[in-house]
PDB file of C-alpha atoms and ligand atoms in Angstrom:
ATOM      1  CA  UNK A  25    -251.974 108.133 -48.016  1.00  0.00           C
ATOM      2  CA  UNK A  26    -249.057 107.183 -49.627  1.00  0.00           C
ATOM      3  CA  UNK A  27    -245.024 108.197 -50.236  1.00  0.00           C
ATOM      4  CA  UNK A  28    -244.095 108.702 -53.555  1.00  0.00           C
ATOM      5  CA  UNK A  29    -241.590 106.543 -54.287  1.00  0.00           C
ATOM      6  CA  UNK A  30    -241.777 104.839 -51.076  1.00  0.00           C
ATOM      7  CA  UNK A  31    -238.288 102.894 -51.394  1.00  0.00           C
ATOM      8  CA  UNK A  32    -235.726 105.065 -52.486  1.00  0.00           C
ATOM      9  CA  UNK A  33    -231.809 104.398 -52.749  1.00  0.00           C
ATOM     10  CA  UNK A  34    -229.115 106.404 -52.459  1.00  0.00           C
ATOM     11  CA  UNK A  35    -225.536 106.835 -52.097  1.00  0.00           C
ATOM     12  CA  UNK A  36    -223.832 108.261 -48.122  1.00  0.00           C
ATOM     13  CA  UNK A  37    -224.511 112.261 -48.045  1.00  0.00           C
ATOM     14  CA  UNK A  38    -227.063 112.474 -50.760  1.00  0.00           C
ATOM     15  CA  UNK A  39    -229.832 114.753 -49.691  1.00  0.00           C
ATOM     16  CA  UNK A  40    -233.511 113.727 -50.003  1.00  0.00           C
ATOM     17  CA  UNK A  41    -236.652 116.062 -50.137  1.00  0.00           C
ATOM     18  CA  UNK A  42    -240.058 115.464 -49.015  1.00  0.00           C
ATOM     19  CA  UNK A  43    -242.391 117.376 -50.646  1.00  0.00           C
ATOM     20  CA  UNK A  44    -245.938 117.718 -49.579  1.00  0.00           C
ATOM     21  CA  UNK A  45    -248.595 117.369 -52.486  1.00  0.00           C
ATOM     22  CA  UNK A  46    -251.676 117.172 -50.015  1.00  0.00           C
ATOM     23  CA  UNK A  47    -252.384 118.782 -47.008  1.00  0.00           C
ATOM     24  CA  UNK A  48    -252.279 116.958 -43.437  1.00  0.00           C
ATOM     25  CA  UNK A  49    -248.869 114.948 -44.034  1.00  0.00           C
ATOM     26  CA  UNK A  50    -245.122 114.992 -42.332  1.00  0.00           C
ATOM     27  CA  UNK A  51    -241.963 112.673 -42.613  1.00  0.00           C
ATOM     28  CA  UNK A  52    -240.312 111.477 -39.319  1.00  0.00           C
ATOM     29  CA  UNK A  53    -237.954 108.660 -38.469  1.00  0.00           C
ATOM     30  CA  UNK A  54    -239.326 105.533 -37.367  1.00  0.00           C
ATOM     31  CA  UNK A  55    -237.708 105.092 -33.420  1.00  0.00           C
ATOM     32  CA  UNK A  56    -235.663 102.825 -33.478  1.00  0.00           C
ATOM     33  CA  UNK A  57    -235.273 101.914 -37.439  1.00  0.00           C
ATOM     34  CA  UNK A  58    -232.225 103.957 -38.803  1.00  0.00           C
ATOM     35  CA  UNK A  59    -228.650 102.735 -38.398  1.00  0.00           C
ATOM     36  CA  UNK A  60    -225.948 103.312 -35.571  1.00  0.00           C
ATOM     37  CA  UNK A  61    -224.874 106.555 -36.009  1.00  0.00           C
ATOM     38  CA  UNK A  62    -227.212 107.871 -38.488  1.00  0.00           C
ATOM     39  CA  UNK A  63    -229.437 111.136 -37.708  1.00  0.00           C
ATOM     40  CA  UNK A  64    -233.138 110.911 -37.988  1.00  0.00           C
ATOM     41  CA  UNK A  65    -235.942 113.756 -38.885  1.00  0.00           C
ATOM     42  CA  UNK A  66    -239.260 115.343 -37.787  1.00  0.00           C
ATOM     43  CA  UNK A  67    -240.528 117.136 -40.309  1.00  0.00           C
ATOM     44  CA  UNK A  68    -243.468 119.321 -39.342  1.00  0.00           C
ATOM     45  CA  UNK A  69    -246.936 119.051 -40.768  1.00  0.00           C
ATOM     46  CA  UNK A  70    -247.920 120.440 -44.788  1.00  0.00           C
ATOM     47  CA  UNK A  71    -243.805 121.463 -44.811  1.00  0.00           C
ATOM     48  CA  UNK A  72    -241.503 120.175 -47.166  1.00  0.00           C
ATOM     49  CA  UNK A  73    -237.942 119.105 -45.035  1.00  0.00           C
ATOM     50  CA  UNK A  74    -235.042 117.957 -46.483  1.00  0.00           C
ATOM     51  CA  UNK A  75    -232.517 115.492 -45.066  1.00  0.00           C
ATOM     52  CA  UNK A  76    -228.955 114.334 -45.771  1.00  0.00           C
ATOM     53  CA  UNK A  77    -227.664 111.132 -44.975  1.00  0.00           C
ATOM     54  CA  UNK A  78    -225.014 110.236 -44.461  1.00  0.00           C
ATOM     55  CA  UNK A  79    -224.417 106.886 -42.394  1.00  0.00           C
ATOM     56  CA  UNK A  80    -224.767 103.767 -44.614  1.00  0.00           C
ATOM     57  CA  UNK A  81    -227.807 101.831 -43.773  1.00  0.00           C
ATOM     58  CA  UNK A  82    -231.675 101.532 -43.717  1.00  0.00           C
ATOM     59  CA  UNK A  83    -233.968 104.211 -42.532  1.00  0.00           C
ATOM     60  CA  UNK A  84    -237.549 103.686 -42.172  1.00  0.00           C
ATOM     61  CA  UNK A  85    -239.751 106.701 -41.600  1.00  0.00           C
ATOM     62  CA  UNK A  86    -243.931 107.704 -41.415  1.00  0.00           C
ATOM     63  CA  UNK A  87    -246.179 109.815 -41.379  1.00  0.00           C
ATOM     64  CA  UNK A  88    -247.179 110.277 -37.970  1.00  0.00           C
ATOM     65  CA  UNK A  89    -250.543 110.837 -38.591  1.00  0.00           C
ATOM     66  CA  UNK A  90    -251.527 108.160 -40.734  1.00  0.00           C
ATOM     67  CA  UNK A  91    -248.848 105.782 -39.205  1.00  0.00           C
ATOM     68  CA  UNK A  92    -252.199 103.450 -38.397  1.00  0.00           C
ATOM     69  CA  UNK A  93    -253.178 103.461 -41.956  1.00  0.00           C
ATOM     70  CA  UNK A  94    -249.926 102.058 -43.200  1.00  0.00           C
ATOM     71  CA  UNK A  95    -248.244 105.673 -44.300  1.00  0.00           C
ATOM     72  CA  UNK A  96    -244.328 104.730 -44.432  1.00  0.00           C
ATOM     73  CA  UNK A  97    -241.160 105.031 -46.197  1.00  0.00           C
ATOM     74  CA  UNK A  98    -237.667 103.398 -46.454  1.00  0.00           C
ATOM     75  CA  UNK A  99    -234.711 104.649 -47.639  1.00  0.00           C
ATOM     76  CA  UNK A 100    -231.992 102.419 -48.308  1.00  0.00           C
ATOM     77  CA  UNK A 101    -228.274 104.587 -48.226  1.00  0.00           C
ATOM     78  CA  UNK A 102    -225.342 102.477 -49.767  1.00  0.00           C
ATOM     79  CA  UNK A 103    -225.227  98.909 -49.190  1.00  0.00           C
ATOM     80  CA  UNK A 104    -224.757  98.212 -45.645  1.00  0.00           C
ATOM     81  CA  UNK A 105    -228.289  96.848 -44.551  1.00  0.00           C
ATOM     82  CA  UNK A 106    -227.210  95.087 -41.293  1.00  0.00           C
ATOM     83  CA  UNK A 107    -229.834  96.707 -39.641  1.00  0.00           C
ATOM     84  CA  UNK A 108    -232.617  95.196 -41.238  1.00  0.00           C
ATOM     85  CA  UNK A 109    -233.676  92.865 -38.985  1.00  0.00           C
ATOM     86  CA  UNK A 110    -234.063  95.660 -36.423  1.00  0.00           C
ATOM     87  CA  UNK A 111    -236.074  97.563 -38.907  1.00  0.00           C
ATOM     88  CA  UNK A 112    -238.411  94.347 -39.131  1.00  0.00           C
ATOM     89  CA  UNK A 113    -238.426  93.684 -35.033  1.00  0.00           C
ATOM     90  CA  UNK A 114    -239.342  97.475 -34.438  1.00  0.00           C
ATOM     91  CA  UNK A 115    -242.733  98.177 -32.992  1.00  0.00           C
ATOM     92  CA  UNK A 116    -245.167  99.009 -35.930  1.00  0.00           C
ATOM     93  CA  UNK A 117    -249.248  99.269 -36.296  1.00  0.00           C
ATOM     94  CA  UNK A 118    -249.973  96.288 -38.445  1.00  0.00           C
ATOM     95  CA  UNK A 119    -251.077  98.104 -41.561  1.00  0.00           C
ATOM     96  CA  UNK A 120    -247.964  99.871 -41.319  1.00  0.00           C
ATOM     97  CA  UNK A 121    -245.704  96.203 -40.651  1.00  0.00           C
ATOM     98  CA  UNK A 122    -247.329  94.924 -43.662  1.00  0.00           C
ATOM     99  CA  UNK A 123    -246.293  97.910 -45.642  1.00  0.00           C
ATOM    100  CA  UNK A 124    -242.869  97.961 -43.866  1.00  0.00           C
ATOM    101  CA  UNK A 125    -242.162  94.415 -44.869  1.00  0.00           C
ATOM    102  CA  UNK A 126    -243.179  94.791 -48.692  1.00  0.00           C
ATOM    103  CA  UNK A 127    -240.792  98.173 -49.274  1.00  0.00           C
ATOM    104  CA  UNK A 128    -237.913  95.682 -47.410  1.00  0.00           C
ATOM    105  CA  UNK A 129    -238.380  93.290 -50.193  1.00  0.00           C
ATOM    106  CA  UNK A 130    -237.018  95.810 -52.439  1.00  0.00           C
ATOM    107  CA  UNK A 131    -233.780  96.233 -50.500  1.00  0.00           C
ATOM    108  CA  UNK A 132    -230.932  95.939 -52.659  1.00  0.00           C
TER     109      UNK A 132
HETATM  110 CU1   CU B 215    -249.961 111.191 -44.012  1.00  0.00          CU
END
């Protein structure tokens, strides 16, 4: 019930791929936790979606249907993290706040 790598950096307009390994899993932006200007994602259920991004920033994201049990992702894209603390204040099930909090720590 986990991303694999879970933090991931990398430079504006790099394209990243989620690829299921197990059945029952999506990616979709957290509302609320991606920069100004940046586009989010909804990737449907067992299909692999790929996204390019290209406003600098942080960009959390889960898995909507194991959001409860902690099943999230950030992506860090350049170095412009001013929206972290908005990333932190947005509205998360604890499990996935704790996990939220640890992947932040890695923000660099
Ligand atoms: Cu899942």
């Amino acid at each position: 019930m986990q991303f694999e790598p879970a933090f991931l950096k990398i430079a504006p307009g790099d394209t990243v791929i989620f690829v299921p390994t197990d059945k029952g899993h999506n990616s979709e932006i957290i509302a609320d936790a991606l920069p100004a200007g940046g586009e989010g994602w909804k990737g449907k259920i067992n299909e692999e979606i790929s996204v390019t991004l290209t406003a600098e920033g942080l960009y959390g994201y889960k898995c909507l249907p194991h959001f409860g049990m902690g099943m999230v992702g950030l992506i860090q894209v350049g170095e412009d993290i001013s929206n972290m603390q908005a990333i932190q204040e947005a509205k998360l099930p604890p499990k996935a706040a704790d996990r939220m909090e640890e992947l932040l720590q890695q923000v660099g």
